[in-house]
Amino acid sequence: MRGNMINERMHGLGSQPNPIRVQYAYGLQRKAEIGEENVFDMSIGNPSIPAPVAVRERIEQLLRDEPPEVLHGYTMAAGLMSARQAVADNLCERFGIQATAANVYLTAGATAALYITTAAITHPGDEVIVNAPYFTEYKVMIESAGCTCVEVPMRPDDFQLDIDALDGAINPKTAAVVINSPNNPVGCIYTQQNIEELAALLTRKEEEYDHPIYLISDEPYREITYGREVPFTANFYRDTIVCYSWAKSLSLPGERIGYIYVSDNIPNAADVSAAVGGAGRALGFICAPVLFQRVIETCIGEPTNVDAYAENRALLTSMLDEIGFEYIQPDGAFYLWVKALEDSSQAFCDAARSHDLLLVSSDCFGAPGWARASYCVSAECIKNSRKAWEALKADYA
Ligand code: PLP
């Protein structure tokens, strides 16, 4: 009898995919059955806003003018110097930091940035803290590095970091804390005071344990805010590593382009950068997609169309106010955290699905009792979803 050599953990991850993807796949199938306009897919964070025109123009220009063997060739693992320098210049200009290309490592989106960073700064057996609700894939990423994912709930009243709870959770095994602001799934933004309190706590713990505790700042929604400022975390805590993606800000999720920023303020910055390079190698990333490195070179300053998301936010929240749903008013990103109308968030999302309204159960974000509605869909989709939301509310009358 032939032995089954399949890795059980990988088999488990593959047979039970990320619930966001499950809803998304169902949505595609359902749209084929009953028509696109009849399915209100608010499951995935795929921006409906087109990428800026400058992106298309840049791609066309590159395809026209560049020798293909150069255009499509490998780059150095960290990326093209010109693209890395463009990122560094952009960060210096916006956040008053001192950075050069050497501080920037281009990646295949934020996911690669996060996996590489986690692998670079942890050892199997370490603990990495996430603040719940948190982006689903953090747990997979942390466990893939052989570490334990420690969930610390955010403050339930204002969805800020719970500094006292973090204080209780940090111990000598803590290698890193992951934060994400603007936040997926809640849409909260941590205030400067909150970040300063976190920095003070981590600094105190670092001194107590005599080793670094890195702050992994996952920032793919940095530009998508509705009036509130997003503090640049690396300016407040020296052992910060920033993970970024243009998936949302430039509407390029499928193109896989982002970066890791390792500040020179980190006392062992050169070692961290070397470990980032090693982790990229060990995880098989080779280099970020080169065509989009070249796009970033010239398009990094392109503005994000936040107005469209602000309009969607207003449409969805006023509609849910009228129908009678409770939700958390988002300050950034493009997700609405809606209170489920029963204890089981999964059952609530199943009920929504019976009306072809696709939400994501809060369980996969480490928090029971809520559902996430992604409003980066078209305004039309939000307007047309009214009848589904009304039917869902009626189910619980
Ligand atoms: N981090 C957060 C908080 C996200 O919401 C996402 C995607 O939705 C990612 C990371 C992954 O981004 P990317 O597509 O660039 O890998």
Short mmCIF file of C-alpha atoms and ligand atoms in Angstrom, two decimals:
data_model
loop_
_atom_site.label_atom_id
_atom_site.label_comp_id
_atom_site.label_asym_id
_atom_site.label_seq_id
_atom_site.Cartn_x
_atom_site.Cartn_y
_atom_site.Cartn_z
CA MET A 1 0.00 0.00 0.00
CA ARG A 2 1.41 3.38 -1.03
CA GLY A 3 2.05 5.71 1.91
CA ASN A 4 0.40 9.12 1.96
CA MET A 5 3.26 11.60 2.23
CA ILE A 6 1.07 14.67 2.11
CA ASN A 7 1.76 17.29 4.76
CA GLU A 8 -1.30 17.25 7.00
CA ARG A 9 -1.18 20.92 7.89
CA MET A 10 -0.98 21.93 4.23
CA HIS A 11 -3.74 19.48 3.38
CA GLY A 12 -5.89 21.07 6.07
CA LEU A 13 -5.20 24.59 4.82
CA GLY A 14 -6.01 23.54 1.26
CA SER A 15 -9.17 21.63 2.03
CA GLN A 16 -10.52 24.35 4.30
CA PRO A 17 -9.58 27.53 2.45
CA ASN A 18 -9.83 31.02 3.87
CA PRO A 19 -13.60 31.68 4.42
CA ILE A 20 -13.31 34.95 2.47
CA ARG A 21 -12.20 32.96 -0.56
CA VAL A 22 -14.96 30.40 -0.02
CA GLN A 23 -17.61 33.14 -0.18
CA TYR A 24 -15.88 34.73 -3.17
CA ALA A 25 -15.83 31.40 -5.07
CA TYR A 26 -19.49 30.84 -4.22
CA GLY A 27 -20.25 34.36 -5.49
CA LEU A 28 -18.62 33.67 -8.85
CA GLN A 29 -20.58 30.45 -9.23
CA ARG A 30 -23.84 32.08 -8.14
CA LYS A 31 -23.34 35.01 -10.53
CA ALA A 32 -22.98 32.53 -13.38
CA GLU A 33 -26.27 30.91 -12.32
CA ILE A 34 -28.53 33.93 -11.67
CA GLY A 35 -26.70 36.90 -13.21
CA GLU A 36 -24.07 39.29 -11.81
CA GLU A 37 -26.57 41.96 -10.90
CA ASN A 38 -28.47 39.59 -8.60
CA VAL A 39 -25.56 38.69 -6.34
CA PHE A 40 -24.32 41.21 -3.77
CA ASP A 41 -20.83 39.98 -3.16
CA MET A 42 -19.39 41.93 -0.25
CA SER A 43 -16.98 39.17 0.68
CA ILE A 44 -13.57 40.04 -0.71
CA GLY A 45 -11.45 43.21 -0.72
CA ASN A 46 -11.10 43.45 -4.48
CA PRO A 47 -11.35 47.18 -5.31
CA SER A 48 -14.01 48.01 -7.91
CA ILE A 49 -12.24 51.33 -8.54
CA PRO A 50 -9.98 51.03 -11.58
CA ALA A 51 -6.23 51.52 -11.19
CA PRO A 52 -5.14 55.06 -12.11
CA VAL A 53 -4.83 55.76 -15.85
CA ALA A 54 -1.12 56.40 -15.29
CA VAL A 55 -0.67 52.70 -14.45
CA ARG A 56 -2.05 51.56 -17.79
CA GLU A 57 -0.05 54.22 -19.63
CA ARG A 58 3.13 53.14 -17.89
CA ILE A 59 2.55 49.48 -18.76
CA GLU A 60 1.85 50.38 -22.39
CA GLN A 61 4.95 52.54 -22.54
CA LEU A 62 7.12 49.80 -21.02
CA LEU A 63 5.78 47.16 -23.41
CA ARG A 64 6.37 49.49 -26.35
CA ASP A 65 9.79 50.87 -25.46
CA GLU A 66 11.70 48.33 -23.37
CA PRO A 67 13.54 45.29 -24.72
CA PRO A 68 11.44 42.34 -23.51
CA GLU A 69 14.43 40.37 -22.29
CA VAL A 70 15.24 43.25 -19.94
CA LEU A 71 11.67 44.16 -19.07
CA HIS A 72 10.73 40.63 -18.05
CA GLY A 73 14.05 39.62 -16.53
CA TYR A 74 14.85 38.75 -12.93
CA THR A 75 15.79 41.63 -10.67
CA MET A 76 17.88 41.48 -7.52
CA ALA A 77 15.86 39.86 -4.73
CA ALA A 78 15.12 43.20 -3.04
CA GLY A 79 14.05 44.74 -6.35
CA LEU A 80 15.29 47.36 -8.78
CA MET A 81 17.31 50.13 -7.15
CA SER A 82 15.27 52.74 -9.02
CA ALA A 83 11.97 51.36 -7.72
CA ARG A 84 13.28 50.95 -4.16
CA GLN A 85 14.62 54.52 -4.26
CA ALA A 86 11.23 55.79 -5.46
CA VAL A 87 9.62 54.14 -2.42
CA ALA A 88 12.26 55.57 -0.07
CA ASP A 89 11.84 59.09 -1.52
CA ASN A 90 8.08 58.84 -1.16
CA LEU A 91 8.35 57.77 2.49
CA CYS A 92 10.87 60.54 3.27
CA GLU A 93 8.65 63.17 1.73
CA ARG A 94 5.47 62.05 3.45
CA PHE A 95 6.70 61.03 6.87
CA GLY A 96 9.84 63.08 7.42
CA ILE A 97 12.06 60.02 7.76
CA GLN A 98 15.55 59.39 6.42
CA ALA A 99 15.47 56.39 4.11
CA THR A 100 17.24 55.13 1.04
CA ALA A 101 16.74 52.23 -1.34
CA ALA A 102 18.70 50.10 1.14
CA ASN A 103 15.81 50.29 3.62
CA VAL A 104 13.26 48.97 1.13
CA TYR A 105 12.70 45.37 0.02
CA LEU A 106 10.06 44.95 -2.69
CA THR A 107 7.71 42.00 -2.32
CA ALA A 108 4.83 40.19 -3.99
CA GLY A 109 2.23 42.19 -2.05
CA ALA A 110 1.69 42.58 1.68
CA THR A 111 1.25 38.85 2.17
CA ALA A 112 4.79 38.13 1.02
CA ALA A 113 6.03 41.10 3.06
CA LEU A 114 4.37 39.71 6.18
CA TYR A 115 5.55 36.12 5.66
CA ILE A 116 9.10 37.24 4.97
CA THR A 117 9.17 39.58 7.96
CA THR A 118 7.74 36.99 10.33
CA ALA A 119 10.19 34.35 9.16
CA ALA A 120 13.06 36.84 9.43
CA ILE A 121 12.53 37.86 13.05
CA THR A 122 11.12 34.79 14.79
CA HIS A 123 12.24 31.35 15.87
CA PRO A 124 9.97 28.30 16.14
CA GLY A 125 8.37 28.35 19.58
CA ASP A 126 8.16 32.14 19.78
CA GLU A 127 4.89 33.95 20.30
CA VAL A 128 3.51 36.63 17.99
CA ILE A 129 0.63 38.79 19.19
CA VAL A 130 -2.25 39.88 16.99
CA ASN A 131 -5.02 42.28 17.96
CA ALA A 132 -8.48 40.82 17.43
CA PRO A 133 -10.38 41.23 15.22
CA TYR A 134 -7.45 40.68 12.86
CA PHE A 135 -6.83 39.82 9.20
CA THR A 136 -7.53 36.09 8.79
CA GLU A 137 -4.21 35.14 7.27
CA TYR A 138 -2.04 36.35 10.19
CA LYS A 139 -2.64 33.09 12.05
CA VAL A 140 -1.54 30.98 9.07
CA MET A 141 1.52 33.18 8.61
CA ILE A 142 2.55 32.99 12.28
CA GLU A 143 1.98 29.25 12.53
CA SER A 144 3.88 28.71 9.26
CA ALA A 145 6.91 30.18 11.02
CA GLY A 146 6.45 27.62 13.82
CA CYS A 147 5.24 30.29 16.24
CA THR A 148 2.13 30.60 18.38
CA CYS A 149 -0.47 33.20 17.41
CA VAL A 150 -1.59 34.96 20.58
CA GLU A 151 -4.87 36.85 20.19
CA VAL A 152 -5.43 39.96 22.27
CA PRO A 153 -8.84 41.60 21.82
CA MET A 154 -8.92 45.30 20.98
CA ARG A 155 -10.86 47.55 23.35
CA PRO A 156 -14.53 46.73 22.60
CA ASP A 157 -15.80 50.29 23.09
CA ASP A 158 -13.54 52.12 20.62
CA PHE A 159 -11.51 49.39 18.85
CA GLN A 160 -8.17 50.82 19.93
CA LEU A 161 -5.26 48.67 21.06
CA ASP A 162 -5.85 47.43 24.60
CA ILE A 163 -2.53 48.37 26.17
CA ASP A 164 -3.29 46.71 29.53
CA ALA A 165 -4.30 43.48 27.83
CA LEU A 166 -1.14 43.60 25.68
CA ASP A 167 0.89 44.19 28.83
CA GLY A 168 -0.58 41.00 30.27
CA ALA A 169 0.04 38.98 27.10
CA ILE A 170 3.67 39.96 26.42
CA ASN A 171 6.20 37.58 27.95
CA PRO A 172 9.82 36.60 27.29
CA LYS A 173 8.72 34.43 24.35
CA THR A 174 7.07 37.36 22.56
CA ALA A 175 8.99 38.09 19.37
CA ALA A 176 6.59 40.50 17.69
CA VAL A 177 3.26 42.29 17.78
CA VAL A 178 1.31 42.72 14.55
CA ILE A 179 -0.87 45.79 14.07
CA ASN A 180 -2.97 46.84 11.13
CA SER A 181 -4.25 50.40 10.85
CA PRO A 182 -6.47 51.37 9.05
CA ASN A 183 -7.87 48.04 10.05
CA ASN A 184 -9.32 45.14 8.19
CA PRO A 185 -12.00 44.10 9.25
CA VAL A 186 -13.18 46.90 11.59
CA GLY A 187 -12.03 50.05 9.78
CA CYS A 188 -10.57 51.60 12.94
CA ILE A 189 -7.41 53.74 12.95
CA TYR A 190 -5.17 53.71 16.01
CA THR A 191 -4.65 57.22 17.35
CA GLN A 192 -1.17 58.67 17.84
CA GLN A 193 -1.69 58.46 21.61
CA ASN A 194 -2.57 54.77 21.34
CA ILE A 195 0.55 54.10 19.23
CA GLU A 196 2.67 56.05 21.70
CA GLU A 197 1.31 53.98 24.59
CA LEU A 198 2.08 50.81 22.66
CA ALA A 199 5.61 52.07 21.94
CA ALA A 200 6.16 52.83 25.63
CA LEU A 201 4.94 49.36 26.61
CA LEU A 202 7.10 47.56 24.04
CA THR A 203 10.15 49.63 24.98
CA ARG A 204 9.66 48.74 28.65
CA LYS A 205 9.25 45.04 27.83
CA GLU A 206 12.31 45.06 25.57
CA GLU A 207 14.38 46.45 28.42
CA GLU A 208 12.93 43.96 30.88
CA TYR A 209 13.63 40.93 28.66
CA ASP A 210 16.76 42.32 27.03
CA HIS A 211 15.71 41.41 23.49
CA PRO A 212 13.83 43.19 20.71
CA ILE A 213 10.08 42.91 20.37
CA TYR A 214 9.36 43.91 16.80
CA LEU A 215 6.26 45.76 15.77
CA ILE A 216 5.06 44.49 12.40
CA SER A 217 2.93 47.29 11.00
CA ASP A 218 0.73 45.99 8.20
CA GLU A 219 -0.41 49.06 6.24
CA PRO A 220 -2.12 48.22 2.95
CA TYR A 221 -4.95 50.68 3.71
CA ARG A 222 -2.72 53.57 4.76
CA GLU A 223 -4.15 55.97 2.16
CA ILE A 224 -7.79 54.93 2.54
CA THR A 225 -9.02 57.15 5.36
CA TYR A 226 -12.05 59.36 5.89
CA GLY A 227 -10.49 62.36 7.60
CA ARG A 228 -8.51 60.79 10.41
CA GLU A 229 -4.72 60.83 10.34
CA VAL A 230 -2.79 57.56 10.30
CA PRO A 231 0.38 57.92 12.41
CA PHE A 232 3.47 56.50 10.67
CA THR A 233 4.24 53.84 13.27
CA ALA A 234 7.98 53.70 12.59
CA ASN A 235 8.22 57.31 13.80
CA PHE A 236 7.02 56.25 17.26
CA TYR A 237 8.72 52.91 17.90
CA ARG A 238 12.20 52.16 16.68
CA ASP A 239 11.79 48.37 16.26
CA THR A 240 9.02 48.76 13.70
CA ILE A 241 8.99 46.92 10.39
CA VAL A 242 6.45 48.24 7.89
CA CYS A 243 4.70 45.90 5.45
CA TYR A 244 2.88 47.62 2.63
CA SER A 245 0.99 46.80 -0.56
CA TRP A 246 -0.38 48.74 -3.53
CA ALA A 247 -3.21 46.20 -3.80
CA LYS A 248 -5.74 48.63 -2.37
CA SER A 249 -4.26 52.12 -2.83
CA LEU A 250 -3.65 51.63 -6.57
CA SER A 251 -6.24 48.85 -7.08
CA LEU A 252 -3.64 46.25 -8.08
CA PRO A 253 -4.46 43.24 -5.85
CA GLY A 254 -3.82 40.58 -8.47
CA GLU A 255 -0.50 42.05 -9.55
CA ARG A 256 1.24 41.29 -6.25
CA ILE A 257 3.39 44.29 -5.44
CA GLY A 258 4.36 45.71 -2.04
CA TYR A 259 7.38 46.26 0.18
CA ILE A 260 9.05 45.84 3.54
CA TYR A 261 10.56 48.96 5.14
CA VAL A 262 13.34 48.31 7.65
CA SER A 263 14.27 51.58 9.35
CA ASP A 264 17.88 52.41 10.24
CA ASN A 265 16.55 53.30 13.69
CA ILE A 266 16.41 49.59 14.48
CA PRO A 267 19.66 49.02 16.39
CA ASN A 268 20.47 45.84 14.41
CA ALA A 269 18.92 47.11 11.17
CA ALA A 270 21.61 45.57 8.96
CA ASP A 271 20.99 42.15 10.51
CA VAL A 272 17.23 42.53 10.14
CA SER A 273 17.67 43.45 6.47
CA ALA A 274 19.97 40.47 5.93
CA ALA A 275 17.41 38.18 7.59
CA VAL A 276 14.67 39.67 5.41
CA GLY A 277 16.77 38.82 2.36
CA GLY A 278 17.38 35.32 3.73
CA ALA A 279 13.71 34.74 4.47
CA GLY A 280 12.73 35.92 0.97
CA ARG A 281 15.20 33.41 -0.40
CA ALA A 282 14.16 30.58 1.91
CA LEU A 283 10.49 31.12 1.10
CA GLY A 284 11.23 31.08 -2.62
CA PHE A 285 10.15 34.58 -3.58
CA ILE A 286 13.09 35.37 -5.94
CA CYS A 287 11.91 38.92 -6.68
CA ALA A 288 8.72 40.97 -6.82
CA PRO A 289 6.89 41.02 -10.20
CA VAL A 290 9.17 43.12 -12.33
CA LEU A 291 6.60 44.83 -14.54
CA PHE A 292 4.97 46.27 -11.44
CA GLN A 293 8.28 47.28 -9.92
CA ARG A 294 8.62 49.45 -13.02
CA VAL A 295 5.05 50.73 -12.60
CA ILE A 296 5.81 51.74 -9.01
CA GLU A 297 8.93 53.65 -10.15
CA THR A 298 6.71 56.23 -11.83
CA CYS A 299 3.22 55.77 -10.32
CA ILE A 300 3.99 55.77 -6.61
CA GLY A 301 2.64 59.30 -6.21
CA GLU A 302 -0.68 58.57 -7.89
CA PRO A 303 -3.57 59.48 -5.57
CA THR A 304 -5.98 56.87 -4.25
CA ASN A 305 -9.61 57.44 -5.18
CA VAL A 306 -10.80 57.69 -1.58
CA ASP A 307 -13.87 59.73 -2.58
CA ALA A 308 -15.43 56.70 -4.23
CA TYR A 309 -15.01 54.63 -1.06
CA ALA A 310 -16.30 57.50 1.08
CA GLU A 311 -19.39 57.62 -1.10
CA ASN A 312 -19.86 53.85 -0.78
CA ARG A 313 -19.42 54.07 2.97
CA ALA A 314 -22.11 56.76 3.17
CA LEU A 315 -24.47 54.77 0.92
CA LEU A 316 -24.10 51.55 2.90
CA THR A 317 -24.22 53.06 6.37
CA SER A 318 -27.25 55.25 5.68
CA MET A 319 -29.03 52.26 4.18
CA LEU A 320 -28.24 50.07 7.20
CA ASP A 321 -29.34 52.91 9.52
CA GLU A 322 -32.69 52.96 7.76
CA ILE A 323 -33.11 49.19 7.89
CA GLY A 324 -31.93 48.99 11.49
CA PHE A 325 -28.53 47.25 11.57
CA GLU A 326 -25.82 48.13 14.06
CA TYR A 327 -22.27 48.60 12.85
CA ILE A 328 -18.97 50.25 13.73
CA GLN A 329 -18.43 53.51 11.83
CA PRO A 330 -15.19 52.95 9.90
CA ASP A 331 -12.50 55.64 9.86
CA GLY A 332 -10.51 53.91 7.14
CA ALA A 333 -10.16 50.90 4.80
CA PHE A 334 -13.33 49.72 3.03
CA TYR A 335 -15.03 47.24 5.33
CA LEU A 336 -18.08 47.56 7.53
CA TRP A 337 -18.20 45.58 10.77
CA VAL A 338 -21.88 44.76 11.17
CA LYS A 339 -23.41 43.28 14.35
CA ALA A 340 -24.85 39.85 13.63
CA LEU A 341 -28.50 39.44 14.56
CA GLU A 342 -27.85 36.17 16.37
CA ASP A 343 -25.01 34.70 18.42
CA SER A 344 -23.65 32.60 15.60
CA SER A 345 -22.01 34.88 13.05
CA GLN A 346 -21.74 31.94 10.65
CA ALA A 347 -25.49 31.26 10.84
CA PHE A 348 -26.11 34.98 10.28
CA CYS A 349 -23.88 34.96 7.18
CA ASP A 350 -25.61 31.80 5.95
CA ALA A 351 -28.94 33.62 6.30
CA ALA A 352 -27.50 36.57 4.33
CA ARG A 353 -26.28 34.15 1.67
CA SER A 354 -29.80 32.78 1.22
CA HIS A 355 -30.61 36.30 -0.05
CA ASP A 356 -27.49 36.34 -2.25
CA LEU A 357 -25.83 38.83 0.05
CA LEU A 358 -22.29 37.57 0.66
CA LEU A 359 -20.72 38.62 3.95
CA VAL A 360 -17.82 37.10 5.89
CA SER A 361 -18.38 35.65 9.34
CA SER A 362 -16.37 37.38 12.07
CA ASP A 363 -15.17 34.01 13.43
CA CYS A 364 -12.33 33.93 10.92
CA PHE A 365 -11.17 37.33 12.21
CA GLY A 366 -10.92 36.01 15.76
CA ALA A 367 -14.10 37.67 17.04
CA PRO A 368 -17.59 36.16 17.42
CA GLY A 369 -20.91 37.89 16.76
CA TRP A 370 -20.20 40.14 13.78
CA ALA A 371 -20.00 40.02 10.00
CA ARG A 372 -17.75 41.90 7.60
CA ALA A 373 -19.24 43.63 4.57
CA SER A 374 -16.71 44.82 2.03
CA TYR A 375 -17.89 48.07 0.39
CA CYS A 376 -15.19 48.36 -2.25
CA VAL A 377 -17.89 47.07 -4.63
CA SER A 378 -19.69 49.34 -7.11
CA ALA A 379 -22.14 51.92 -5.75
CA GLU A 380 -24.76 50.17 -7.89
CA CYS A 381 -24.18 46.90 -6.05
CA ILE A 382 -24.65 48.63 -2.69
CA LYS A 383 -27.87 50.32 -3.80
CA ASN A 384 -29.26 47.11 -5.26
CA SER A 385 -28.38 45.12 -2.16
CA ARG A 386 -31.07 46.94 -0.14
CA LYS A 387 -33.69 44.26 -0.70
CA ALA A 388 -31.29 41.55 0.49
CA TRP A 389 -30.44 43.48 3.69
CA GLU A 390 -34.16 44.09 4.28
CA ALA A 391 -34.93 40.40 3.80
CA LEU A 392 -32.11 39.50 6.18
CA LYS A 393 -33.48 41.85 8.82
CA ALA A 394 -36.97 40.41 8.29
CA ASP A 395 -35.59 36.90 8.95
CA TYR A 396 -34.95 38.01 12.52
CA ALA A 397 -38.18 39.98 13.06
N1 PLP B 1 -3.08 42.69 5.25
C1 PLP B 1 -4.34 43.08 5.29
C2 PLP B 1 -4.84 43.75 6.52
C3 PLP B 1 -5.21 42.87 4.22
O1 PLP B 1 -6.48 43.25 4.29
C4 PLP B 1 -4.71 42.22 3.06
C5 PLP B 1 -5.59 41.95 1.91
O2 PLP B 1 -6.76 42.09 1.92
C6 PLP B 1 -3.36 41.84 3.06
C7 PLP B 1 -2.58 42.08 4.15
C8 PLP B 1 -2.78 41.14 1.87
O3 PLP B 1 -2.48 42.08 0.90
P1 PLP B 1 -1.82 41.63 -0.48
O4 PLP B 1 -2.92 41.33 -1.41
O5 PLP B 1 -1.01 42.79 -0.91
O6 PLP B 1 -0.98 40.44 -0.21
#
